[in-house]
Amino acid sequence: MGLLAPWFIAGLGLLGLPLYLHLLKRHRSQPQHFSSLMFFEKSTRANLRHRRLDFLVLLTARLALLSLVALAFAQPFLWRAGAGPAAGGRRMIIVDTSASMGYGDRISRARAEAVRLITPESRTAFFDSRLRMAGPEEIQHAAVTGSRGSLGELARALRAYQETEKVPLDVHFISDLQRSSMPPGFSDLRLGPGASITLHSVAGSAEPNWTVESVTAPSRVRDGSSAKVQAVIAGFHTKAARVTAVLEVNGRAVARQPADVPASGRARVEFTGLDVPYGFAQCAVSLEPGDALKADDRYHFAVERTDPLRVVFIGRAPVFFRDALDASTRGAYAVDLSGAGIGKAAFVVLSDQSAWDEAALKSYVQRGGALLVLLGPSSVAAGRVPVTGQRITAGRYASRAAERFQTAGTMDESYPPVSRAARWQGVRFFHFVEVEAGTARVIVRLSGGAPLLMEQTVGAGKVVVMTSALDNLASDFPTQPAFVPFVEQLAHQLSGWRESAVAVAVDTVLDVKGGRQTLDTAGFHEFFPGGGRKLVVAVNVDRRESDLEPMPADSAELWQAGPRAGAEQSGSGGAQQRHRRPLAAWLLGLALAAGLAEVFIARTHLNREAA
Amino acid sequence: MLQRFLDPRVLAGIANLQLTAKTVVDGFIAGLHRSPDYGFSQEFAEYRAYVPGDDLRFVDWNVYARTDRLYLKRYRGETNTRLTILLDRSNSMAFTSGGVKKIDYARYLAASLAYLAHHQRDAVGLISFDEAVRDFIEPSSRQGNWVKLLHCLDRSEPASRTDFAQPFVHFQQFLHKRGIVLVISDFFAPADVVLRTVAPLRQRGNDVVLMHVLDPGEIAPHLAASRILIDMETGDELEVSPEYAAGGYREKIAAHLRALESGAQGAGMSYFLARTDQPLDAALRRYLVVREGRI
């Protein structure tokens, strides 16, 4: 007999509680003086003895309940001789190929251990973030991937495999057994019925390891001289040291920065100026010199250098819109007030105009352009909205003094410019133009119900209509905090701007044109999602692989011993084995019985006391 | 009219025992005027044969001259008797279940009876006892004696335990003359022991009245839960269940009361149960009944 979790035996200390309550703090009858006891006889004492017997039985039931629960949690088991699961089951040799296995010679030791364990009947597989079956000869050439190992995922994959194959499993897992690979709950490590796992660790103690943990850099720059790149250098189980971070652009080191990293701590380095050529640049921050785990010594990121997008602004009061756009996008857009050349504009803004070149605008929009129409007092005279032709019925004014202004009422939160602009709280509109919405999608309505922001598709392009001008006369919107993010998001919405350079971790699934794609290797990946766009994705090893601390020995032992019914067998299958027969369920059943008995006795006892 | 049926708890509020007795008795007597059965008259009652020891002043010499026999001539109103009150002041008399203590009730009772007797010019005496005789006041009808008796009652605080045998041996020395002997006690002793101890007083020609003072909590105790009861006299402890207090105990005390009453009647004594939650007039009435029978 043995215990899988012997520390739960400490729970037997709780037995002191009922003992204390029953024996030391037990109920004492309140003494009361009485004139004479000559009429009380021995039969009374017998009755009390009967009660004390009840009392002792109750105490016994409570002690039994607590001790059984404590024992059940300690997971006792009995050794039983018999055929193990491997006798009729399937022997599986699984080699961990996650990124951390690239530390030192771990992967080669894992290969050697796998070769030692392989038998003619055994199946072999790799595991990093998922289980991949492989032939025995492939095991000998097992290579490290950039994936993150997840022991919870391994247990889930084994359960699914066993459900499919309908055979007991005798799993031998060769891994560095990182603590960071463990799932949050130990129950996630459970295996299927009849399955056993034997862990073969190729890791020693917690090895020191340096890593570039994260990099913060702009994904798009117009002028790289002012761009800043910040990197966090982290050490796991390392001593305090000075390391050198190197900024690379397209494989060429362009800057170096030393960083003093405290013991098992982090330090931040900053590079000012990112001189990249036009187009996409493959950048990285790396450590010099590297350590035994190369995969996390380098952090990739991509930067796109472009000219600013041209915005043609026609009409009155461009200052608020332009300033907000410059402030929020840091020069990504250039506002052109000349009104010429709208055909090459990212989008066109028509602000409070009574006359315009309808044909040119319509042609531009129908070819895929975007038009923002801001309606003001001059627009009322035109009687209709440019391009969409929506009818303008009236212009409405409200006094600033009499609090007759209107505020934003209902909003379509799914529209990005609105959802990211704090619902326009506190914005007061003093002038707006009443427009018949027609077939346009009304995004924002005023508190009076009139449309304030609408979008309508025209041809291949779209027209966004705002029924109040973006100046400080028609509303106080330009002075409110929601204005700048609204203009930024509206500009992105109109120009169709998308992030073109992103950084993700290995095994990220990307939804690109043509289906989903898993990014399973570190480095740079290029995609063409359509519309002439190009997407560069920088993929890095998950930094949770950088912490090489192995899982606690007792956890490993519990995982090996807990769910399985058989003991470790290092030789080939078929040998006589000793099995552990868990007793926890029986003990819990007895505890339940003791609990019911306690309830019954206590109820009887208390009823008698109450009587 | 003074209150006749004063609640004992009201009497407990009267600090002066003399005033308490007067309050009780005056109210009681005022009520008696309406009753034809009781009163104080000067009419002839009976002749009684002379027995050695009788006062020769009461011998009817005319009858002796005619019949050559000695007879005593007795009148109702002029008939005086000797009332001796035996007061139990053992520890058990200090018991109360919430109302008046038994010892207080007994003192009111003794004081009232003494006052009533004094009012009728009867000689009144007092013997208080527990396991021994503690106080003794010779029966006398003088005014000062009654005051002395009241002072003695005032001092009578419960102490020690009851032992009927020892003090009653001494009573024999004090009670030379016949009269009425009122024994006020809770009689927490076997009934046969009580009767065997008290009976000699009756055999000496006394009219003996057993005034059994009990608290209602002693007759029908109510326990909400198991309690450890401590004997007020012996200090013994016993844990008692509510079931027994409501069942077995009540049967036993009832049997004890029945045994005392029937035994007293069998021995020619009068028995009266005085509950401390009842007014005193019933006890006074019982005294008068006994006194009327004693001419």
PDB file of C-alpha atoms in Angstrom, chain B residues 32-267:
ATOM      1  CA  LEU B  32     -63.648  36.793  59.211  1.00  0.00           C
ATOM      2  CA  HIS B  33     -66.416  39.076  60.492  1.00  0.00           C
ATOM      3  CA  ARG B  34     -68.545  37.943  57.671  1.00  0.00           C
ATOM      4  CA  SER B  35     -68.107  34.333  58.630  1.00  0.00           C
ATOM      5  CA  PRO B  36     -70.339  32.720  61.273  1.00  0.00           C
ATOM      6  CA  ASP B  37     -67.937  29.859  61.817  1.00  0.00           C
ATOM      7  CA  TYR B  38     -65.187  31.805  63.418  1.00  0.00           C
ATOM      8  CA  GLY B  39     -65.060  34.530  66.002  1.00  0.00           C
ATOM      9  CA  PHE B  40     -64.242  35.383  69.563  1.00  0.00           C
ATOM     10  CA  SER B  41     -67.085  34.949  72.019  1.00  0.00           C
ATOM     11  CA  GLN B  42     -67.409  34.670  75.814  1.00  0.00           C
ATOM     12  CA  GLU B  43     -69.833  31.769  75.669  1.00  0.00           C
ATOM     13  CA  PHE B  44     -69.356  28.520  77.515  1.00  0.00           C
ATOM     14  CA  ALA B  45     -67.691  25.870  75.521  1.00  0.00           C
ATOM     15  CA  GLU B  46     -67.444  22.608  77.501  1.00  0.00           C
ATOM     16  CA  TYR B  47     -66.358  20.796  80.609  1.00  0.00           C
ATOM     17  CA  ARG B  48     -63.265  18.776  80.403  1.00  0.00           C
ATOM     18  CA  ALA B  49     -62.030  16.216  82.877  1.00  0.00           C
ATOM     19  CA  TYR B  50     -59.105  17.377  84.959  1.00  0.00           C
ATOM     20  CA  VAL B  51     -55.835  15.814  84.229  1.00  0.00           C
ATOM     21  CA  PRO B  52     -52.751  16.286  86.367  1.00  0.00           C
ATOM     22  CA  GLY B  53     -50.971  19.383  85.376  1.00  0.00           C
ATOM     23  CA  ASP B  54     -54.066  21.463  84.554  1.00  0.00           C
ATOM     24  CA  ASP B  55     -54.301  24.830  86.159  1.00  0.00           C
ATOM     25  CA  LEU B  56     -56.415  24.491  89.294  1.00  0.00           C
ATOM     26  CA  ARG B  57     -57.798  27.988  88.744  1.00  0.00           C
ATOM     27  CA  PHE B  58     -59.977  26.648  85.947  1.00  0.00           C
ATOM     28  CA  VAL B  59     -61.500  23.851  88.059  1.00  0.00           C
ATOM     29  CA  ASP B  60     -65.267  24.277  88.465  1.00  0.00           C
ATOM     30  CA  TRP B  61     -65.546  23.799  92.164  1.00  0.00           C
ATOM     31  CA  ASN B  62     -69.341  23.847  92.111  1.00  0.00           C
ATOM     32  CA  VAL B  63     -69.380  20.781  89.947  1.00  0.00           C
ATOM     33  CA  TYR B  64     -66.780  19.213  92.199  1.00  0.00           C
ATOM     34  CA  ALA B  65     -69.032  19.897  95.172  1.00  0.00           C
ATOM     35  CA  ARG B  66     -71.955  18.243  93.507  1.00  0.00           C
ATOM     36  CA  THR B  67     -70.226  15.364  91.802  1.00  0.00           C
ATOM     37  CA  ASP B  68     -67.004  14.998  93.691  1.00  0.00           C
ATOM     38  CA  ARG B  69     -65.171  15.055  90.412  1.00  0.00           C
ATOM     39  CA  LEU B  70     -62.769  17.617  89.026  1.00  0.00           C
ATOM     40  CA  TYR B  71     -63.783  19.351  85.800  1.00  0.00           C
ATOM     41  CA  LEU B  72     -62.362  22.264  83.998  1.00  0.00           C
ATOM     42  CA  LYS B  73     -64.816  24.814  82.652  1.00  0.00           C
ATOM     43  CA  ARG B  74     -63.780  26.317  79.365  1.00  0.00           C
ATOM     44  CA  TYR B  75     -65.100  29.338  77.453  1.00  0.00           C
ATOM     45  CA  ARG B  76     -64.514  29.963  73.807  1.00  0.00           C
ATOM     46  CA  GLY B  77     -63.473  33.557  73.897  1.00  0.00           C
ATOM     47  CA  GLU B  78     -61.487  33.316  77.003  1.00  0.00           C
ATOM     48  CA  THR B  79     -59.767  30.123  76.167  1.00  0.00           C
ATOM     49  CA  ASN B  80     -56.083  30.734  75.726  1.00  0.00           C
ATOM     50  CA  THR B  81     -53.591  28.309  74.316  1.00  0.00           C
ATOM     51  CA  ARG B  82     -49.892  28.062  73.770  1.00  0.00           C
ATOM     52  CA  LEU B  83     -48.682  28.306  70.245  1.00  0.00           C
ATOM     53  CA  THR B  84     -45.191  27.086  69.620  1.00  0.00           C
ATOM     54  CA  ILE B  85     -43.822  27.628  66.157  1.00  0.00           C
ATOM     55  CA  LEU B  86     -41.064  25.302  65.051  1.00  0.00           C
ATOM     56  CA  LEU B  87     -39.340  26.959  62.110  1.00  0.00           C
ATOM     57  CA  ASP B  88     -37.036  25.007  59.860  1.00  0.00           C
ATOM     58  CA  ARG B  89     -34.183  27.300  58.802  1.00  0.00           C
ATOM     59  CA  SER B  90     -32.053  24.793  56.961  1.00  0.00           C
ATOM     60  CA  ASN B  91     -30.375  25.646  53.673  1.00  0.00           C
ATOM     61  CA  SER B  92     -33.076  24.050  51.598  1.00  0.00           C
ATOM     62  CA  MET B  93     -35.469  26.717  52.834  1.00  0.00           C
ATOM     63  CA  ALA B  94     -33.511  29.282  50.855  1.00  0.00           C
ATOM     64  CA  PHE B  95     -34.733  27.809  47.582  1.00  0.00           C
ATOM     65  CA  THR B  96     -36.828  29.795  45.185  1.00  0.00           C
ATOM     66  CA  SER B  97     -37.788  29.197  41.610  1.00  0.00           C
ATOM     67  CA  GLY B  98     -38.334  32.874  40.977  1.00  0.00           C
ATOM     68  CA  GLY B  99     -40.838  34.069  43.557  1.00  0.00           C
ATOM     69  CA  VAL B 100     -40.498  34.306  47.294  1.00  0.00           C
ATOM     70  CA  LYS B 101     -37.925  32.214  49.086  1.00  0.00           C
ATOM     71  CA  LYS B 102     -39.360  29.480  51.205  1.00  0.00           C
ATOM     72  CA  ILE B 103     -37.666  30.849  54.304  1.00  0.00           C
ATOM     73  CA  ASP B 104     -39.210  34.264  53.719  1.00  0.00           C
ATOM     74  CA  TYR B 105     -42.601  32.755  53.158  1.00  0.00           C
ATOM     75  CA  ALA B 106     -42.144  30.722  56.327  1.00  0.00           C
ATOM     76  CA  ARG B 107     -41.198  33.838  58.257  1.00  0.00           C
ATOM     77  CA  TYR B 108     -44.253  35.720  56.998  1.00  0.00           C
ATOM     78  CA  LEU B 109     -46.314  32.751  57.959  1.00  0.00           C
ATOM     79  CA  ALA B 110     -44.752  32.466  61.400  1.00  0.00           C
ATOM     80  CA  ALA B 111     -45.010  36.186  62.034  1.00  0.00           C
ATOM     81  CA  SER B 112     -48.614  36.311  60.888  1.00  0.00           C
ATOM     82  CA  LEU B 113     -49.601  33.329  62.981  1.00  0.00           C
ATOM     83  CA  ALA B 114     -47.761  34.755  65.944  1.00  0.00           C
ATOM     84  CA  TYR B 115     -49.544  38.038  65.521  1.00  0.00           C
ATOM     85  CA  LEU B 116     -52.871  36.305  65.132  1.00  0.00           C
ATOM     86  CA  ALA B 117     -52.234  34.270  68.248  1.00  0.00           C
ATOM     87  CA  HIS B 118     -51.045  37.323  70.107  1.00  0.00           C
ATOM     88  CA  HIS B 119     -54.168  39.107  68.989  1.00  0.00           C
ATOM     89  CA  GLN B 120     -56.162  36.399  70.760  1.00  0.00           C
ATOM     90  CA  ARG B 121     -53.948  36.673  73.783  1.00  0.00           C
ATOM     91  CA  ASP B 122     -52.486  33.254  73.193  1.00  0.00           C
ATOM     92  CA  ALA B 123     -48.979  32.623  74.366  1.00  0.00           C
ATOM     93  CA  VAL B 124     -46.656  32.421  71.405  1.00  0.00           C
ATOM     94  CA  GLY B 125     -43.204  30.915  71.296  1.00  0.00           C
ATOM     95  CA  LEU B 126     -40.666  30.144  68.625  1.00  0.00           C
ATOM     96  CA  ILE B 127     -38.077  27.479  68.100  1.00  0.00           C
ATOM     97  CA  SER B 128     -35.939  27.699  64.993  1.00  0.00           C
ATOM     98  CA  PHE B 129     -33.834  24.753  64.062  1.00  0.00           C
ATOM     99  CA  ASP B 130     -31.822  23.145  61.342  1.00  0.00           C
ATOM    100  CA  GLU B 131     -29.680  20.254  62.437  1.00  0.00           C
ATOM    101  CA  ALA B 132     -29.815  21.652  65.966  1.00  0.00           C
ATOM    102  CA  VAL B 133     -32.003  24.081  67.863  1.00  0.00           C
ATOM    103  CA  ARG B 134     -30.809  27.590  66.981  1.00  0.00           C
ATOM    104  CA  ASP B 135     -33.268  29.890  68.759  1.00  0.00           C
ATOM    105  CA  PHE B 136     -35.774  29.348  71.485  1.00  0.00           C
ATOM    106  CA  ILE B 137     -38.358  31.821  72.738  1.00  0.00           C
ATOM    107  CA  GLU B 138     -40.544  30.630  75.566  1.00  0.00           C
ATOM    108  CA  PRO B 139     -44.257  30.932  74.721  1.00  0.00           C
ATOM    109  CA  SER B 140     -45.713  33.966  76.386  1.00  0.00           C
ATOM    110  CA  SER B 141     -48.598  36.312  75.771  1.00  0.00           C
ATOM    111  CA  ARG B 142     -46.762  39.411  76.832  1.00  0.00           C
ATOM    112  CA  GLN B 143     -46.393  42.232  74.385  1.00  0.00           C
ATOM    113  CA  GLY B 144     -42.616  42.218  74.551  1.00  0.00           C
ATOM    114  CA  ASN B 145     -42.477  38.554  73.739  1.00  0.00           C
ATOM    115  CA  TRP B 146     -44.090  39.044  70.413  1.00  0.00           C
ATOM    116  CA  VAL B 147     -41.616  41.729  69.481  1.00  0.00           C
ATOM    117  CA  LYS B 148     -38.824  39.488  70.615  1.00  0.00           C
ATOM    118  CA  LEU B 149     -40.214  36.746  68.447  1.00  0.00           C
ATOM    119  CA  LEU B 150     -40.261  39.016  65.463  1.00  0.00           C
ATOM    120  CA  HIS B 151     -36.649  39.938  65.998  1.00  0.00           C
ATOM    121  CA  CYS B 152     -35.782  36.305  66.218  1.00  0.00           C
ATOM    122  CA  LEU B 153     -37.613  35.627  62.961  1.00  0.00           C
ATOM    123  CA  ASP B 154     -35.716  38.468  61.370  1.00  0.00           C
ATOM    124  CA  ARG B 155     -32.453  36.846  62.292  1.00  0.00           C
ATOM    125  CA  SER B 156     -33.475  33.450  61.023  1.00  0.00           C
ATOM    126  CA  GLU B 157     -31.355  32.977  57.948  1.00  0.00           C
ATOM    127  CA  PRO B 158     -30.916  29.547  56.384  1.00  0.00           C
ATOM    128  CA  ALA B 159     -27.817  27.687  57.422  1.00  0.00           C
ATOM    129  CA  SER B 160     -26.680  24.126  57.653  1.00  0.00           C
ATOM    130  CA  ARG B 161     -28.844  21.111  56.852  1.00  0.00           C
ATOM    131  CA  THR B 162     -31.997  19.661  58.305  1.00  0.00           C
ATOM    132  CA  ASP B 163     -31.909  16.921  60.839  1.00  0.00           C
ATOM    133  CA  PHE B 164     -35.281  16.365  62.415  1.00  0.00           C
ATOM    134  CA  ALA B 165     -34.160  13.807  64.950  1.00  0.00           C
ATOM    135  CA  GLN B 166     -31.669  15.907  66.868  1.00  0.00           C
ATOM    136  CA  PRO B 167     -33.686  19.088  67.449  1.00  0.00           C
ATOM    137  CA  PHE B 168     -36.934  17.238  68.191  1.00  0.00           C
ATOM    138  CA  VAL B 169     -35.287  15.424  71.044  1.00  0.00           C
ATOM    139  CA  HIS B 170     -34.587  18.825  72.502  1.00  0.00           C
ATOM    140  CA  PHE B 171     -38.148  19.983  71.883  1.00  0.00           C
ATOM    141  CA  GLN B 172     -39.284  17.447  74.382  1.00  0.00           C
ATOM    142  CA  GLN B 173     -37.413  19.451  77.029  1.00  0.00           C
ATOM    143  CA  PHE B 174     -38.967  22.753  76.051  1.00  0.00           C
ATOM    144  CA  LEU B 175     -42.553  21.733  75.445  1.00  0.00           C
ATOM    145  CA  HIS B 176     -43.658  20.871  78.954  1.00  0.00           C
ATOM    146  CA  LYS B 177     -47.131  22.262  78.545  1.00  0.00           C
ATOM    147  CA  ARG B 178     -49.594  21.270  75.945  1.00  0.00           C
ATOM    148  CA  GLY B 179     -50.663  23.569  73.213  1.00  0.00           C
ATOM    149  CA  ILE B 180     -50.496  23.957  69.496  1.00  0.00           C
ATOM    150  CA  VAL B 181     -47.240  23.096  67.804  1.00  0.00           C
ATOM    151  CA  LEU B 182     -46.808  24.451  64.313  1.00  0.00           C
ATOM    152  CA  VAL B 183     -43.973  22.852  62.419  1.00  0.00           C
ATOM    153  CA  ILE B 184     -43.050  24.984  59.407  1.00  0.00           C
ATOM    154  CA  SER B 185     -40.656  23.124  57.177  1.00  0.00           C
ATOM    155  CA  ASP B 186     -40.159  21.798  53.682  1.00  0.00           C
ATOM    156  CA  PHE B 187     -39.898  18.294  55.146  1.00  0.00           C
ATOM    157  CA  PHE B 188     -37.202  17.085  52.802  1.00  0.00           C
ATOM    158  CA  ALA B 189     -36.825  13.844  54.672  1.00  0.00           C
ATOM    159  CA  PRO B 190     -38.560  10.524  54.305  1.00  0.00           C
ATOM    160  CA  ALA B 191     -42.172  10.847  55.403  1.00  0.00           C
ATOM    161  CA  ASP B 192     -41.905   8.074  57.975  1.00  0.00           C
ATOM    162  CA  VAL B 193     -38.877   9.752  59.530  1.00  0.00           C
ATOM    163  CA  VAL B 194     -40.706  13.065  59.753  1.00  0.00           C
ATOM    164  CA  LEU B 195     -43.791  11.495  61.279  1.00  0.00           C
ATOM    165  CA  ARG B 196     -41.835   9.311  63.634  1.00  0.00           C
ATOM    166  CA  THR B 197     -39.926  12.353  64.842  1.00  0.00           C
ATOM    167  CA  VAL B 198     -42.904  14.656  65.225  1.00  0.00           C
ATOM    168  CA  ALA B 199     -45.416  12.137  66.590  1.00  0.00           C
ATOM    169  CA  PRO B 200     -44.155  12.286  70.222  1.00  0.00           C
ATOM    170  CA  LEU B 201     -45.272  15.909  70.340  1.00  0.00           C
ATOM    171  CA  ARG B 202     -48.773  14.804  69.568  1.00  0.00           C
ATOM    172  CA  GLN B 203     -48.523  12.025  72.065  1.00  0.00           C
ATOM    173  CA  ARG B 204     -47.799  14.606  74.744  1.00  0.00           C
ATOM    174  CA  GLY B 205     -51.154  16.160  74.084  1.00  0.00           C
ATOM    175  CA  ASN B 206     -50.190  18.859  71.671  1.00  0.00           C
ATOM    176  CA  ASP B 207     -52.112  19.718  68.582  1.00  0.00           C
ATOM    177  CA  VAL B 208     -49.521  19.425  65.894  1.00  0.00           C
ATOM    178  CA  VAL B 209     -49.849  21.142  62.558  1.00  0.00           C
ATOM    179  CA  LEU B 210     -47.373  20.353  59.843  1.00  0.00           C
ATOM    180  CA  MET B 211     -47.070  23.413  57.637  1.00  0.00           C
ATOM    181  CA  HIS B 212     -45.354  22.072  54.552  1.00  0.00           C
ATOM    182  CA  VAL B 213     -43.823  25.002  52.736  1.00  0.00           C
ATOM    183  CA  LEU B 214     -42.893  24.219  49.172  1.00  0.00           C
ATOM    184  CA  ASP B 215     -41.969  26.245  46.163  1.00  0.00           C
ATOM    185  CA  PRO B 216     -44.036  25.511  43.027  1.00  0.00           C
ATOM    186  CA  GLY B 217     -40.729  24.768  41.326  1.00  0.00           C
ATOM    187  CA  GLU B 218     -40.210  21.933  43.763  1.00  0.00           C
ATOM    188  CA  ILE B 219     -43.597  20.409  43.142  1.00  0.00           C
ATOM    189  CA  ALA B 220     -43.478  20.665  39.364  1.00  0.00           C
ATOM    190  CA  PRO B 221     -39.961  21.562  38.258  1.00  0.00           C
ATOM    191  CA  HIS B 222     -39.478  22.512  34.636  1.00  0.00           C
ATOM    192  CA  LEU B 223     -36.116  22.022  33.011  1.00  0.00           C
ATOM    193  CA  ALA B 224     -35.556  23.138  29.431  1.00  0.00           C
ATOM    194  CA  ALA B 225     -32.425  21.071  29.112  1.00  0.00           C
ATOM    195  CA  SER B 226     -30.271  18.769  31.133  1.00  0.00           C
ATOM    196  CA  ARG B 227     -29.031  20.518  34.240  1.00  0.00           C
ATOM    197  CA  ILE B 228     -26.626  19.762  36.986  1.00  0.00           C
ATOM    198  CA  LEU B 229     -28.553  20.213  40.211  1.00  0.00           C
ATOM    199  CA  ILE B 230     -26.681  20.971  43.399  1.00  0.00           C
ATOM    200  CA  ASP B 231     -28.254  19.925  46.649  1.00  0.00           C
ATOM    201  CA  MET B 232     -28.435  23.090  48.747  1.00  0.00           C
ATOM    202  CA  GLU B 233     -27.907  21.193  51.949  1.00  0.00           C
ATOM    203  CA  THR B 234     -25.411  18.494  51.072  1.00  0.00           C
ATOM    204  CA  GLY B 235     -23.709  20.070  48.072  1.00  0.00           C
ATOM    205  CA  ASP B 236     -24.137  16.871  46.079  1.00  0.00           C
ATOM    206  CA  GLU B 237     -24.371  17.247  42.332  1.00  0.00           C
ATOM    207  CA  LEU B 238     -26.576  15.348  39.961  1.00  0.00           C
ATOM    208  CA  GLU B 239     -27.239  15.876  36.283  1.00  0.00           C
ATOM    209  CA  VAL B 240     -30.958  15.746  35.699  1.00  0.00           C
ATOM    210  CA  SER B 241     -32.744  15.350  32.439  1.00  0.00           C
ATOM    211  CA  PRO B 242     -35.894  17.300  31.589  1.00  0.00           C
ATOM    212  CA  GLU B 243     -37.790  14.057  31.063  1.00  0.00           C
ATOM    213  CA  TYR B 244     -37.138  12.880  34.574  1.00  0.00           C
ATOM    214  CA  ALA B 245     -37.979  16.249  36.085  1.00  0.00           C
ATOM    215  CA  ALA B 246     -41.278  16.202  34.241  1.00  0.00           C
ATOM    216  CA  GLY B 247     -42.078  12.602  35.020  1.00  0.00           C
ATOM    217  CA  GLY B 248     -40.399  10.554  37.688  1.00  0.00           C
ATOM    218  CA  TYR B 249     -39.660  13.419  40.016  1.00  0.00           C
ATOM    219  CA  ARG B 250     -43.216  14.698  40.080  1.00  0.00           C
ATOM    220  CA  GLU B 251     -44.527  11.253  40.832  1.00  0.00           C
ATOM    221  CA  LYS B 252     -42.133  10.890  43.719  1.00  0.00           C
ATOM    222  CA  ILE B 253     -42.828  14.267  45.276  1.00  0.00           C
ATOM    223  CA  ALA B 254     -46.556  13.696  44.920  1.00  0.00           C
ATOM    224  CA  ALA B 255     -46.163  10.360  46.670  1.00  0.00           C
ATOM    225  CA  HIS B 256     -44.156  12.076  49.370  1.00  0.00           C
ATOM    226  CA  LEU B 257     -46.887  14.669  49.898  1.00  0.00           C
ATOM    227  CA  ARG B 258     -49.538  11.981  50.040  1.00  0.00           C
ATOM    228  CA  ALA B 259     -47.504   9.983  52.524  1.00  0.00           C
ATOM    229  CA  LEU B 260     -47.003  13.008  54.738  1.00  0.00           C
ATOM    230  CA  GLU B 261     -50.673  13.967  54.649  1.00  0.00           C
ATOM    231  CA  SER B 262     -52.021  10.520  55.280  1.00  0.00           C
ATOM    232  CA  GLY B 263     -49.374   9.779  57.896  1.00  0.00           C
ATOM    233  CA  ALA B 264     -50.116  13.036  59.686  1.00  0.00           C
ATOM    234  CA  GLN B 265     -53.831  12.310  59.709  1.00  0.00           C
ATOM    235  CA  GLY B 266     -53.165   8.817  60.923  1.00  0.00           C
ATOM    236  CA  ALA B 267     -51.111  10.197  63.798  1.00  0.00           C
TER     237      ALA B 267
END
